[in-house]
PDB file of C-alpha atoms in Angstrom:
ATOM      1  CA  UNK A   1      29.521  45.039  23.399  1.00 49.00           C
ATOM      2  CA  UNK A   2      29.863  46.540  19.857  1.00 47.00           C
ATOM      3  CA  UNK A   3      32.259  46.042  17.254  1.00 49.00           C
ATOM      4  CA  UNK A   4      32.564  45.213  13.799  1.00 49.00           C
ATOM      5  CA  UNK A   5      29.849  43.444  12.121  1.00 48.00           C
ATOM      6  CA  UNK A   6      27.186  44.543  14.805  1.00 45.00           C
ATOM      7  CA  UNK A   7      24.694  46.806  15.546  1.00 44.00           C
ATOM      8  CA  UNK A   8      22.852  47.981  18.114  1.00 47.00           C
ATOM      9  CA  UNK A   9      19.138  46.903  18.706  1.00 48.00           C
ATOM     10  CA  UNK A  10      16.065  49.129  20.166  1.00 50.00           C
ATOM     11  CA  UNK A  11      17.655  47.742  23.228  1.00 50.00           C
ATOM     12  CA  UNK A  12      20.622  49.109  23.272  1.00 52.00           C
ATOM     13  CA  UNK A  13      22.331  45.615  23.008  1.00 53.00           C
ATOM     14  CA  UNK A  14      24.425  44.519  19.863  1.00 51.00           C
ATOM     15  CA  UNK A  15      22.850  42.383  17.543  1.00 49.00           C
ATOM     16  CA  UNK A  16      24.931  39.363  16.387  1.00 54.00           C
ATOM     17  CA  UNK A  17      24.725  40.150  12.855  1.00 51.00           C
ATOM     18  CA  UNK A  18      23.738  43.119  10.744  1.00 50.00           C
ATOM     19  CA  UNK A  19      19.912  42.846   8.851  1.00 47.00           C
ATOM     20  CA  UNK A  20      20.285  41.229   5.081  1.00 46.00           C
ATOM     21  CA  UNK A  21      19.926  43.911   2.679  1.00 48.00           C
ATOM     22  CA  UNK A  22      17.198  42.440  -0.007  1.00 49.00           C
ATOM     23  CA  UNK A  23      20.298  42.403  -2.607  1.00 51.00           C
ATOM     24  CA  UNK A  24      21.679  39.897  -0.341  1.00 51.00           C
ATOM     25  CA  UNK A  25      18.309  37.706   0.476  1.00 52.00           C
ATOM     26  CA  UNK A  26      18.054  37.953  -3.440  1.00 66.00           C
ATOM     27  CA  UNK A  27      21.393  36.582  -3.809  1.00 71.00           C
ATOM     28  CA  UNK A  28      21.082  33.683  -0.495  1.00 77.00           C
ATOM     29  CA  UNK A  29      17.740  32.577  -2.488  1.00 73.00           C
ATOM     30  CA  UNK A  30      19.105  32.349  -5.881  1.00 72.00           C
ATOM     31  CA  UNK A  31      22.251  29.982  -4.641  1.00 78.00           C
ATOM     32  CA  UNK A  32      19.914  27.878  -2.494  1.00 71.00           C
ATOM     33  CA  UNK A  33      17.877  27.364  -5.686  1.00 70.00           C
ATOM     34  CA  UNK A  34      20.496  26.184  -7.564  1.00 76.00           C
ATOM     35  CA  UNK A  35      21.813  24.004  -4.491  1.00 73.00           C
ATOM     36  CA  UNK A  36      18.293  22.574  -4.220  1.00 72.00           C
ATOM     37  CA  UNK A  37      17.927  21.991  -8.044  1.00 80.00           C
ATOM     38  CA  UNK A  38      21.454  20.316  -7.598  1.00 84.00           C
ATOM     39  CA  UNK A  39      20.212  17.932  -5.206  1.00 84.00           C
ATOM     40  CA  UNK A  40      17.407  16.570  -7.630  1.00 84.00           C
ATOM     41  CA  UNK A  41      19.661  16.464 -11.145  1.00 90.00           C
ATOM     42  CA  UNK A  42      22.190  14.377  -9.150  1.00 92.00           C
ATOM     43  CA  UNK A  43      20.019  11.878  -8.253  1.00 93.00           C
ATOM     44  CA  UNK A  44      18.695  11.401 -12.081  1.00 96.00           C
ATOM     45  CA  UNK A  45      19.328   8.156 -13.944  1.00 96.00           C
ATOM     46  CA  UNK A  46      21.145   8.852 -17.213  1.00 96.00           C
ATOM     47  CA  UNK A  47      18.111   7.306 -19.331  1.00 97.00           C
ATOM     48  CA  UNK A  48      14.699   7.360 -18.946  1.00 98.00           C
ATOM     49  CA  UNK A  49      15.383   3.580 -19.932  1.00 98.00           C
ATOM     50  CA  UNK A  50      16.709   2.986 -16.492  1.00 98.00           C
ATOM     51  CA  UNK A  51      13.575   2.672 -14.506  1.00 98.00           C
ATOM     52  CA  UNK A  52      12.995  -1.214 -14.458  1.00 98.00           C
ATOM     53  CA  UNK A  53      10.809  -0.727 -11.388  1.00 98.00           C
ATOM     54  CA  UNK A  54       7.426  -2.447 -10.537  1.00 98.00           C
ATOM     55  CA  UNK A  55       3.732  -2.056 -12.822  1.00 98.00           C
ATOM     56  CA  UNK A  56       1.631  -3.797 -10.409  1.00 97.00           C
ATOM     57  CA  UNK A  57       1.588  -5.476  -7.349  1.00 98.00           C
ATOM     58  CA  UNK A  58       2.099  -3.133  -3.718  1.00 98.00           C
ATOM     59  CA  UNK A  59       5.237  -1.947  -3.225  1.00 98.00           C
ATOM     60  CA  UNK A  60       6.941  -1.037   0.030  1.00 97.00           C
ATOM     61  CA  UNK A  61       9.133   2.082   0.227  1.00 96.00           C
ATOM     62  CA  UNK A  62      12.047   2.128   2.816  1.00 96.00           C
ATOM     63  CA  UNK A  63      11.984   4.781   6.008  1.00 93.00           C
ATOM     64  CA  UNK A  64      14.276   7.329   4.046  1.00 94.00           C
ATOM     65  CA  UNK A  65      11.862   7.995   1.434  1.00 93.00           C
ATOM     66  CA  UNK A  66       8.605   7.133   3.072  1.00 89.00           C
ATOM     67  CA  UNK A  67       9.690   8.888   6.706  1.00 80.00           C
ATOM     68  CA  UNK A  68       6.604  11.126   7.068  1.00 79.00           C
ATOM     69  CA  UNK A  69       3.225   8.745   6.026  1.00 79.00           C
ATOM     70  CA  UNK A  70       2.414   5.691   3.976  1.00 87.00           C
ATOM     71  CA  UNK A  71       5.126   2.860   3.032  1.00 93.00           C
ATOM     72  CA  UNK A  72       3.060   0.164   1.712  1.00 96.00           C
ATOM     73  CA  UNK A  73       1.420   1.422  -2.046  1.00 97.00           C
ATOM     74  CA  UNK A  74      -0.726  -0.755  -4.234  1.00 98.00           C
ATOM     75  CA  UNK A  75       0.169   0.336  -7.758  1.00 98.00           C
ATOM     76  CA  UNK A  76      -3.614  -1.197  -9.003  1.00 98.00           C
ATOM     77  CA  UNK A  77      -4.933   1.252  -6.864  1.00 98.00           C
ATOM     78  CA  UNK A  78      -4.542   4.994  -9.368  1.00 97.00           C
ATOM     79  CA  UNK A  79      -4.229   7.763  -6.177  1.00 96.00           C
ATOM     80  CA  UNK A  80      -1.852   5.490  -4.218  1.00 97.00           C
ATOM     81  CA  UNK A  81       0.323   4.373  -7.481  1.00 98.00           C
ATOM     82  CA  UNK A  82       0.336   8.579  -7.865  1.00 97.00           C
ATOM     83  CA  UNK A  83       1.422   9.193  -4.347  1.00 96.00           C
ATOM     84  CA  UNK A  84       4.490   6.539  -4.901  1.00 97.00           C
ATOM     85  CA  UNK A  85       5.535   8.011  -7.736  1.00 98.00           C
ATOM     86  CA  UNK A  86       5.727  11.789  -5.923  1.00 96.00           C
ATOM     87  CA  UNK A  87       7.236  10.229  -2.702  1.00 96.00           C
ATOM     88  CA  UNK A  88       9.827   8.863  -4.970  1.00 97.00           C
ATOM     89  CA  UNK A  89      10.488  11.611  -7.391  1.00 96.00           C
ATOM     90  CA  UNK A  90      11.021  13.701  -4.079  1.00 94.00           C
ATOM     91  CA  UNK A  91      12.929  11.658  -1.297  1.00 94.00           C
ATOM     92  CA  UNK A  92      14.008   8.948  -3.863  1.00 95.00           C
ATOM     93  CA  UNK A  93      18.036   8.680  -4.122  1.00 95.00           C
ATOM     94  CA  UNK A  94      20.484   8.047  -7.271  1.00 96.00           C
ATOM     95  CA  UNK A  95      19.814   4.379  -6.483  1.00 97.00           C
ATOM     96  CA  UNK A  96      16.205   4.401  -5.249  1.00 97.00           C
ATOM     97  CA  UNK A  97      14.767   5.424  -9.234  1.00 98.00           C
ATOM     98  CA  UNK A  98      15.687   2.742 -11.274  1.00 98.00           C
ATOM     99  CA  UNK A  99      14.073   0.340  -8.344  1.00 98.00           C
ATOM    100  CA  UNK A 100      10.535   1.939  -7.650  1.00 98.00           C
ATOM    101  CA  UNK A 101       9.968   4.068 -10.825  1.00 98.00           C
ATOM    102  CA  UNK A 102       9.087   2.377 -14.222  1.00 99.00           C
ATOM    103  CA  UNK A 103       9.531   3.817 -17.347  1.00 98.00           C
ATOM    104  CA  UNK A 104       6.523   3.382 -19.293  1.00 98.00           C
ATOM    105  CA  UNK A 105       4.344   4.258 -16.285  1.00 98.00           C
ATOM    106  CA  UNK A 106       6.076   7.154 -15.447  1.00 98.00           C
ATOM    107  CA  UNK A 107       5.208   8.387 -18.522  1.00 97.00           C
ATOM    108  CA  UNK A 108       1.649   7.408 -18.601  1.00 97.00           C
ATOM    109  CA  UNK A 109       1.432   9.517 -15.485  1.00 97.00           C
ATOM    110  CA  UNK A 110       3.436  12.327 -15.975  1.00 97.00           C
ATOM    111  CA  UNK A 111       0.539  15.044 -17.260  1.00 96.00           C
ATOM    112  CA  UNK A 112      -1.069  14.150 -13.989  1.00 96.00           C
ATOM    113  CA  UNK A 113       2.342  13.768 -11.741  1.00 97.00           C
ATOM    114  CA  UNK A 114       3.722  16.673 -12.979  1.00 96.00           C
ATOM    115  CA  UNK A 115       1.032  18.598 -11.784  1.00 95.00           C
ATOM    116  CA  UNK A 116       1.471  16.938  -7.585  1.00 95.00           C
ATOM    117  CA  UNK A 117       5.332  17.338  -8.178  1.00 93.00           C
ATOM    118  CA  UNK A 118       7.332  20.558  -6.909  1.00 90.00           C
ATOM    119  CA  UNK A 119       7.866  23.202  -9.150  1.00 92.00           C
ATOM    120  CA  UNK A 120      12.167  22.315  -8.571  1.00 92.00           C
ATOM    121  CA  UNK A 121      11.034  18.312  -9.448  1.00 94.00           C
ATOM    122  CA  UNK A 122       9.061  18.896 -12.088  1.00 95.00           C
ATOM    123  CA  UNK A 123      11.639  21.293 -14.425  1.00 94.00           C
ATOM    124  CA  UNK A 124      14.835  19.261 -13.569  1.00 94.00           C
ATOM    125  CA  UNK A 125      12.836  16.375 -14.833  1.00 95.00           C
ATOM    126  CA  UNK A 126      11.324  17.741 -17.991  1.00 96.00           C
ATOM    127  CA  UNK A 127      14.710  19.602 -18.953  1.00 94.00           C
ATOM    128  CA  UNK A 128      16.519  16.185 -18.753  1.00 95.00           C
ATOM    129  CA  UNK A 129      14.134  14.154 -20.136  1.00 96.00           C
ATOM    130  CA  UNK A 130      12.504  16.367 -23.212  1.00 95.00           C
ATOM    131  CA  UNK A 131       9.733  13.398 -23.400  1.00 94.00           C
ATOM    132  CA  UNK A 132       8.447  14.256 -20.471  1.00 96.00           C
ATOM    133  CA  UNK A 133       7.745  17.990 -21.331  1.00 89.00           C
ATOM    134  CA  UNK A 134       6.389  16.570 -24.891  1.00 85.00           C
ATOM    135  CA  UNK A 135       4.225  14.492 -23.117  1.00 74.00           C
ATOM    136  CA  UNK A 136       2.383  17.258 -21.237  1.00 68.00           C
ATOM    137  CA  UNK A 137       2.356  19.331 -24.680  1.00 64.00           C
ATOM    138  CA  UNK A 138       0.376  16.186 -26.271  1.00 62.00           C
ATOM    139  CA  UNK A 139      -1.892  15.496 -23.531  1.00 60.00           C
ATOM    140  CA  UNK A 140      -2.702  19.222 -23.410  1.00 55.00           C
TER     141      UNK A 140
END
């Protein structure tokens, strides 16, 4: 059972595919990057100004972004209002920003958030929103 695009195994059978060469796991990990970067800079408002979300109160995140662990957050309470803003920076959609995230806060907390964000969250963010990156800069 051998033919093009196979080779054989220690077992003598015919492996489906041939073993990535690390030019091409280079390559596969370099276009998921960019498809995974993608993903976030889609979902950014065009402004900063957009995010007319909640200061205080709890808020209660639907299943989609809050699938895995807490959905109720008390934004008086400083480690829960940080988790909220993660969850949503993360599993937040297009539509989902301007709702939970506010402005201002967000960038009261971003030295801090930036720091509990993904590496792929944090530099879409700060390369489409410059304040963000001069925020950390000041509060360095």
């Amino acid at each position: 059972m051998s033919g093009p695009g196979r080779r054989r195994t220690g077992s003598g059978r015919a492996a489906p595919h041939p073993a990535p060469t690390p030019s091409d796991l280079s390559g596969t990990v370099a276009e998921d990057l960019a498809l995974y970067r993608e993903k976030f800079r889609r979902r950014l408002p065009e402004s900063l100004d957009e995010l007319r979300g909640p200061t205080h109160g709890v808020v209660e995140l639907p299943l989609h972004m809050a699938w895995s662990g807490m959905t109720s957050y008390d934004l008086g309470k400083p480690r829960q209002r940080m988790g909220l803003y993660r969850t949503v920076l993360h599993e937040g959609l297009h539509e989902d920003l301007p709702r939970y995230l506010n402005r201002d806060l967000l960038l009261q907390l971003w030295p801090v958030l930036r720091t509990l964000a993904g590496r792929t969250v944090r530099t879409v963010w700060e390369d489409a929103f410059p304040q963000l990156a001069s925020r950390t800069r000041a509060a360095a």
